[in-house]
mmCIF file of C-alpha atoms in Angstrom:
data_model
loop_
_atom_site.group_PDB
_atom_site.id
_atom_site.type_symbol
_atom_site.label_atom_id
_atom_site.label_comp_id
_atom_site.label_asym_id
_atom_site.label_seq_id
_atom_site.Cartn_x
_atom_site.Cartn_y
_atom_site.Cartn_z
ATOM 1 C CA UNK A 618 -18.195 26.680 21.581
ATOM 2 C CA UNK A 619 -15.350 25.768 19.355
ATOM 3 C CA UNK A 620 -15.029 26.486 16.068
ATOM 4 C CA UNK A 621 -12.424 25.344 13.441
ATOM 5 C CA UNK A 622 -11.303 27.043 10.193
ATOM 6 C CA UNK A 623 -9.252 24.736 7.173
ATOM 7 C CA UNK A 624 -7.610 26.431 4.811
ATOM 8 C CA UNK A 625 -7.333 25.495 1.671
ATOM 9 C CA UNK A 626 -10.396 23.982 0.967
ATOM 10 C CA UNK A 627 -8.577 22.361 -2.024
ATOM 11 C CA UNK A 628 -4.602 21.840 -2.568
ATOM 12 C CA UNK A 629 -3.054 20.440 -6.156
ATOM 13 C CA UNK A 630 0.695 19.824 -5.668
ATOM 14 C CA UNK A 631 2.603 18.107 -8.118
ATOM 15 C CA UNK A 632 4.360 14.854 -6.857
ATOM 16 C CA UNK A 633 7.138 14.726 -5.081
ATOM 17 C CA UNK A 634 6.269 18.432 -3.419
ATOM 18 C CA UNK A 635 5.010 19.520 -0.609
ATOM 19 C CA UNK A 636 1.715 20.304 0.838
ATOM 20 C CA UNK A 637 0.614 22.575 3.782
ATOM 21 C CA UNK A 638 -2.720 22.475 4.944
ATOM 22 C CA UNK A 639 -3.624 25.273 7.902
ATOM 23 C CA UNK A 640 -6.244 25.486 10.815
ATOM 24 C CA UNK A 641 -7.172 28.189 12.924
ATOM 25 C CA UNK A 642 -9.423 27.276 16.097
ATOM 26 C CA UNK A 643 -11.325 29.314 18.694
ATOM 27 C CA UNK A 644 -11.448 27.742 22.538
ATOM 28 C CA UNK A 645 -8.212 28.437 24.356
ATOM 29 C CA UNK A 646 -9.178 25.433 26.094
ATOM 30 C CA UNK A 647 -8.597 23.152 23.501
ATOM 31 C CA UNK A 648 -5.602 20.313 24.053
ATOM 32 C CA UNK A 649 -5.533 18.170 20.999
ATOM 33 C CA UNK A 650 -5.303 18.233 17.733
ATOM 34 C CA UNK A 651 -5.660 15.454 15.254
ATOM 35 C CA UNK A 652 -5.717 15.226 11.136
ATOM 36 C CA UNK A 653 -7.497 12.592 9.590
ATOM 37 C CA UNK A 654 -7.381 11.057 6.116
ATOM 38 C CA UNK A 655 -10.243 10.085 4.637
ATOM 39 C CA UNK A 656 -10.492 8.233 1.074
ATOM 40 C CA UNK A 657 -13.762 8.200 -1.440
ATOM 41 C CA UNK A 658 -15.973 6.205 0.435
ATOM 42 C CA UNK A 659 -13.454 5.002 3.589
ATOM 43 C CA UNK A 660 -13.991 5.953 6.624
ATOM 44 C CA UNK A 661 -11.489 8.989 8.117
ATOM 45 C CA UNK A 662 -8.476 7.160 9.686
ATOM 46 C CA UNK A 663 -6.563 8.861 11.975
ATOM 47 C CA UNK A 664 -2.893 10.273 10.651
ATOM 48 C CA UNK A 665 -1.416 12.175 13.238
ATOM 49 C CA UNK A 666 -2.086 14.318 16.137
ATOM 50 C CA UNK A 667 -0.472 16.795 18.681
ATOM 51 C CA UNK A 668 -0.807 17.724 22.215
ATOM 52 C CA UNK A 669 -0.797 21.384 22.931
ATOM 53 C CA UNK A 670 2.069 20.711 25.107
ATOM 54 C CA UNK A 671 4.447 20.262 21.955
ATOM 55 C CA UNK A 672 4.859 22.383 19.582
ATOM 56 C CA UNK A 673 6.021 20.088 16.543
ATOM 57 C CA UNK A 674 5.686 16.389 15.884
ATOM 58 C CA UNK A 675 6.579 14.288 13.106
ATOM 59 C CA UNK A 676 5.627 10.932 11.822
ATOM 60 C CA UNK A 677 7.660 9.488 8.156
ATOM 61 C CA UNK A 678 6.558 12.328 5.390
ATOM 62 C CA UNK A 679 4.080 14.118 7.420
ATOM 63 C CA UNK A 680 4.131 16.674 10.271
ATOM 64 C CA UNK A 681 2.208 18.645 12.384
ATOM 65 C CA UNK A 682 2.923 22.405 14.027
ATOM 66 C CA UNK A 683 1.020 24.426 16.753
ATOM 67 C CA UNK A 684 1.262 27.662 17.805
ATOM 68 C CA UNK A 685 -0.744 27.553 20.881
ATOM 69 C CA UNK A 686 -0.650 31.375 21.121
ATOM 70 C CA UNK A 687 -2.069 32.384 18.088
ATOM 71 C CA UNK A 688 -4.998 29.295 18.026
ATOM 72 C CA UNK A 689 -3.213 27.745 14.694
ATOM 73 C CA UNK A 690 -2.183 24.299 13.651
ATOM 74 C CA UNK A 691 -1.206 22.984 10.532
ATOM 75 C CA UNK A 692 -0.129 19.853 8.421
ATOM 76 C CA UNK A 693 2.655 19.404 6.791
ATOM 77 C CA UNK A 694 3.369 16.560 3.966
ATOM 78 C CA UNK A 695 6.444 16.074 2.062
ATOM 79 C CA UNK A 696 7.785 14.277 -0.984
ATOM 80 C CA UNK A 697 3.568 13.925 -1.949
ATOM 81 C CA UNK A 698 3.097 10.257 -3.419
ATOM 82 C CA UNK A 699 -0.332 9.735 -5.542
ATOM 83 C CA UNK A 700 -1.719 8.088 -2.677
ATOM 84 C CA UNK A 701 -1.589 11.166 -0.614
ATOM 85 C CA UNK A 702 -4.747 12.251 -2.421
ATOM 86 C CA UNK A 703 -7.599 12.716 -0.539
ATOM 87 C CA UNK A 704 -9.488 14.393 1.656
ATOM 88 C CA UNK A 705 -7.634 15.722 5.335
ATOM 89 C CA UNK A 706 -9.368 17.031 7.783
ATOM 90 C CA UNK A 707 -8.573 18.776 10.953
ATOM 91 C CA UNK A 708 -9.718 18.875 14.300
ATOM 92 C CA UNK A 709 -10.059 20.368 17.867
ATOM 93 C CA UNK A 710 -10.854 19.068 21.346
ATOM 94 C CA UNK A 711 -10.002 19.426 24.885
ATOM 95 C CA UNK A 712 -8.812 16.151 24.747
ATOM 96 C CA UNK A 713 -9.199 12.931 26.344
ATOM 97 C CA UNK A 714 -12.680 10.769 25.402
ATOM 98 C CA UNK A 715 -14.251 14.058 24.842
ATOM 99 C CA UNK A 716 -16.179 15.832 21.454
ATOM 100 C CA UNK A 717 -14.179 16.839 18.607
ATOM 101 C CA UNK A 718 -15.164 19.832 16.002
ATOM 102 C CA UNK A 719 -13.472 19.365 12.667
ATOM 103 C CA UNK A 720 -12.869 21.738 10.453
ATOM 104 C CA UNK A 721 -14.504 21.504 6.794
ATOM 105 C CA UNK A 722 -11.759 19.540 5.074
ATOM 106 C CA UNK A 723 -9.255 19.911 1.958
ATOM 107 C CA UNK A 724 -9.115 18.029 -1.092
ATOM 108 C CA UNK A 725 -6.048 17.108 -1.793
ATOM 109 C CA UNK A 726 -4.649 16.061 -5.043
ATOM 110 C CA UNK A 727 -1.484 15.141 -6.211
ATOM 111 C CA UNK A 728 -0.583 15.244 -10.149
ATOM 112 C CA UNK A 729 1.858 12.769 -11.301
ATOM 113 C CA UNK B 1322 -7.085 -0.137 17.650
ATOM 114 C CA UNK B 1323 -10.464 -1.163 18.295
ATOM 115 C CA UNK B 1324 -11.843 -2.934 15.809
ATOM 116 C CA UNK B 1325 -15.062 -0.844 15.018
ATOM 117 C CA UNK B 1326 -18.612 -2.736 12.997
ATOM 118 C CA UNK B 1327 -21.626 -0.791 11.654
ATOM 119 C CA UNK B 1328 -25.266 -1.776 10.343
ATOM 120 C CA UNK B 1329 -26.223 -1.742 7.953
ATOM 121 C CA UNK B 1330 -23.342 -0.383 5.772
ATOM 122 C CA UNK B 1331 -25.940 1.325 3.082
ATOM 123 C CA UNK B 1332 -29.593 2.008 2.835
ATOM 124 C CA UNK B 1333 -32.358 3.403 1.068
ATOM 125 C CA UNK B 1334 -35.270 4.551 2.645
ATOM 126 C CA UNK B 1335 -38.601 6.401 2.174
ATOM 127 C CA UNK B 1336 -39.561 9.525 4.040
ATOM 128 C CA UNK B 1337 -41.480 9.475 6.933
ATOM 129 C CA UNK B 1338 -39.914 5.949 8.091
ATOM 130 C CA UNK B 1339 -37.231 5.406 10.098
ATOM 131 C CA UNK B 1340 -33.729 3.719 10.532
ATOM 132 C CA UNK B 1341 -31.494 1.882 13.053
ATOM 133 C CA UNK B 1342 -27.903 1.998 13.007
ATOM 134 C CA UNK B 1343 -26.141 -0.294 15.088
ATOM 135 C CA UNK B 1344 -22.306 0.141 16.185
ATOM 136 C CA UNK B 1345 -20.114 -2.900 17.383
ATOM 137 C CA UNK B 1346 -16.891 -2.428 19.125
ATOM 138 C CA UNK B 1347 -14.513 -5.428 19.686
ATOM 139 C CA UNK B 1348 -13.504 -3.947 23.117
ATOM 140 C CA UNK B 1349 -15.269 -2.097 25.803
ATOM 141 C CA UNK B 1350 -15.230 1.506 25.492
ATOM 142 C CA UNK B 1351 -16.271 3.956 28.111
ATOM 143 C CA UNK B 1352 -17.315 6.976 25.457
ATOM 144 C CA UNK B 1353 -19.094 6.534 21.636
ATOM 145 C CA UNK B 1354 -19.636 9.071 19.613
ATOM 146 C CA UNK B 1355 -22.197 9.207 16.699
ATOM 147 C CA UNK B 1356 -21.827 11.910 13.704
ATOM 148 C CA UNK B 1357 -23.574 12.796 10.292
ATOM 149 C CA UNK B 1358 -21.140 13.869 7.482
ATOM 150 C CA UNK B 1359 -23.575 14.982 4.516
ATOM 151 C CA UNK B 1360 -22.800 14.770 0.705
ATOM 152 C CA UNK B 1361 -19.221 16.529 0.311
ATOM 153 C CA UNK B 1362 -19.135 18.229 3.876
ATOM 154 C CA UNK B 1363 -16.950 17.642 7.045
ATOM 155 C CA UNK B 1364 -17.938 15.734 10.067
ATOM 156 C CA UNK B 1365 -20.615 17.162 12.563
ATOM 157 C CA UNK B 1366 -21.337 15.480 16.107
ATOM 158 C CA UNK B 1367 -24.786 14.476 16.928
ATOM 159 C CA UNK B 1368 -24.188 13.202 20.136
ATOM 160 C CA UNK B 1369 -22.229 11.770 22.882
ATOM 161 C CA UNK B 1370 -23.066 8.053 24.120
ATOM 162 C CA UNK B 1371 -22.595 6.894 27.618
ATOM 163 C CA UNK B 1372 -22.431 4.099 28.796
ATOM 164 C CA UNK B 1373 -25.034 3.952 31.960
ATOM 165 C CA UNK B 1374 -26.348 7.563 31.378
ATOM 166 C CA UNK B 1375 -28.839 9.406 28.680
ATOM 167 C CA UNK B 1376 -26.842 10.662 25.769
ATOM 168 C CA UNK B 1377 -25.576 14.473 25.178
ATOM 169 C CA UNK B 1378 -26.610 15.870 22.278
ATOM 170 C CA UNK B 1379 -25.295 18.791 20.213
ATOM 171 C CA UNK B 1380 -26.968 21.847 19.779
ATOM 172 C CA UNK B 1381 -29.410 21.322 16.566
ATOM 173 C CA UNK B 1382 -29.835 17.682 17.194
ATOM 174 C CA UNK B 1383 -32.778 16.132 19.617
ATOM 175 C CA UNK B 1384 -33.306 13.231 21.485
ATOM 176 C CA UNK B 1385 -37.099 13.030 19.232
ATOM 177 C CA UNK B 1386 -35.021 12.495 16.215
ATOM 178 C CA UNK B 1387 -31.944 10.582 16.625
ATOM 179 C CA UNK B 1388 -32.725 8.605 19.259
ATOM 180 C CA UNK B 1389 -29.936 7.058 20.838
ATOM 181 C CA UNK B 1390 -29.053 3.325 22.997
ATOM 182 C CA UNK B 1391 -25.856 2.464 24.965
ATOM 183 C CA UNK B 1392 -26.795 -0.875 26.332
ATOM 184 C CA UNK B 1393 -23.224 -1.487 26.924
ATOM 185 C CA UNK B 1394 -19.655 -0.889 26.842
ATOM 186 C CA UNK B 1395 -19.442 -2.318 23.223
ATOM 187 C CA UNK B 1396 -22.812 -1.459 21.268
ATOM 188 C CA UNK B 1397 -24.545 1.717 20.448
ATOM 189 C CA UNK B 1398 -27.084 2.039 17.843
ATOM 190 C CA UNK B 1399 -28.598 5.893 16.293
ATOM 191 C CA UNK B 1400 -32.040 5.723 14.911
ATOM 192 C CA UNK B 1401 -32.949 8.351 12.407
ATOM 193 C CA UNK B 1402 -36.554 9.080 12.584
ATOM 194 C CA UNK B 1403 -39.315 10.263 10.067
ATOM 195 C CA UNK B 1404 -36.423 10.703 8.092
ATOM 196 C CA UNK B 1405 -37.110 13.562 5.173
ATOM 197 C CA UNK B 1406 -34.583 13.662 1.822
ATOM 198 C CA UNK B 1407 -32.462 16.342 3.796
ATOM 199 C CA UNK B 1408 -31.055 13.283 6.372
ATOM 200 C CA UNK B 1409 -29.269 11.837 3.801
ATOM 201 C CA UNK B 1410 -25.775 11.390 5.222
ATOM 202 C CA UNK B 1411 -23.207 9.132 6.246
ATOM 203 C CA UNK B 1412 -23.630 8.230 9.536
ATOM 204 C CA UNK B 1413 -20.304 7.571 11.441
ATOM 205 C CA UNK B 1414 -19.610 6.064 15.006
ATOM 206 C CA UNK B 1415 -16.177 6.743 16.727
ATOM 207 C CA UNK B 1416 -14.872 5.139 19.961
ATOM 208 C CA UNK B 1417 -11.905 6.313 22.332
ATOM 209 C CA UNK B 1418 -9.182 4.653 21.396
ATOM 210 C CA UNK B 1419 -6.801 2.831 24.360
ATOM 211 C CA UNK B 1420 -3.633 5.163 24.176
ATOM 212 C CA UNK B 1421 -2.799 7.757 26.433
ATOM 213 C CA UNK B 1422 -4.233 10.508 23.839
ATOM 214 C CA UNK B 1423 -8.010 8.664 23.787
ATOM 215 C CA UNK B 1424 -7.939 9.036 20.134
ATOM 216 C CA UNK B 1425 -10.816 8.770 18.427
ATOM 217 C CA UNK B 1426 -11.252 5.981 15.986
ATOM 218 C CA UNK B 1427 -14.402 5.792 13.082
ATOM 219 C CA UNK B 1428 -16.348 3.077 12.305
ATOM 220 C CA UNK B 1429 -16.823 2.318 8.431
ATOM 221 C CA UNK B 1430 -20.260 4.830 8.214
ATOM 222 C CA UNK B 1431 -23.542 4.076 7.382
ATOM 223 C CA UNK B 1432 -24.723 5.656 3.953
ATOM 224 C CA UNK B 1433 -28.245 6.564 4.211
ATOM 225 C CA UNK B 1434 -30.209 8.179 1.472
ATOM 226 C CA UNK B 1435 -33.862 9.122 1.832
ATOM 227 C CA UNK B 1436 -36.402 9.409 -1.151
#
């Protein structure tokens, strides 16, 4: 089955940089890739999420990359504001209304 | 998005008993999705609901334990059973979303803790 690798499990950036947060996955036959957000004690909302038939897609401050080839994805968030902080986590899936395995998350804080 | 309820939002519990958690969707959904996120730690998958059909569970979770319903297109519920200190979690429930992607959207968890 899948299996889903986050790296860095934590990330301190000061504000106004950037952060990078990387995934490595498994299955070949995975399709889609979303990050989630999730505040202490919210639920994870849904930031942003790619299609392994682009390889870059943006949304404001934050991006996403995949390199289909070598089974990696990461997110990308620029000009960090304090309420950036939290925990992201990544994910993998064939796509469509079908399972997702997430990876185990990064802490993310930003220093004023 | 859908607009995703759960019940209870928090409880507390004694071992050996057991718990329902109920999911409410404001639109009808084909596929619901139940997982556990323990103290600190990512998101794991119990299950998949169906609508119509027995649920598919992932491997390390049984049908004995986390019992599942899908009465209908908008309502799930999970019930933990002869729960032991070790199932408390958050429980979350996600639905498909309506765009061409089928993102998956959470409900607002259920925090369970077990004494």
């Amino acid at each position: 089955g899948e299996n889903v690798e986050q790296h860095p499990s934590t990330l301190s950036v000061q504000e106004g940089d950037s952060a990078v947060i990387k995934c490595t996955y498994s299955d070949s036959a995975s399709n889609y890739f979303p990050w989630y957000k999730q505040e202490l004690g919210k639920r994870p909302q849904l930031i942003i999420d790619i299609r392994s038939n682009v390889g870059e897609k943006k949304d404001q401050r934050i991006a996403v990359t995949l390199n289909k080839t070598a089974k990696h994805f990461s997110l990308h968030i620029t000009e960090t504001q304090p309420e950036d902080s939290a925990v992201y986590f990544c994910a993998a899936g064939p796509g469509g209304a079908q399972k997702l395995v997430f990876g185990q998350g990064t802490r993310l804080t930003i220093n004023p | 998005s859908a607009v995703i309820s759960q019940k209870p939002s928090r409880d507390i519990c004694q071992r050996g008993t057991s718990l329902t958690i109920q999911c409410q969707v404001d639109s009808q959904v084909t596929m619901m999705f139940w997982y556990r996120q323990q103290p600190g730690q990512s998101l794991t998958l119990i299950a998949t609901a169906n609508q119509g059909s027995e649920a598919t569970y992932e491997s390390g979770f049984v049908i004995d334990k986390f019992p599942i319903s899908r009465p209908n297109l908008t309502f799930s519920t999970l019930t933990v059973s002869n729960m032991s200190p070790e199932d408390s979690s958050i429980y979350l429930c996600s639905v498909e979303g309506t765009g061409a992607y089928n993102e998956q959207f959470f409900g607002p968890g259920t925090r369970l803790t077990v004494l």
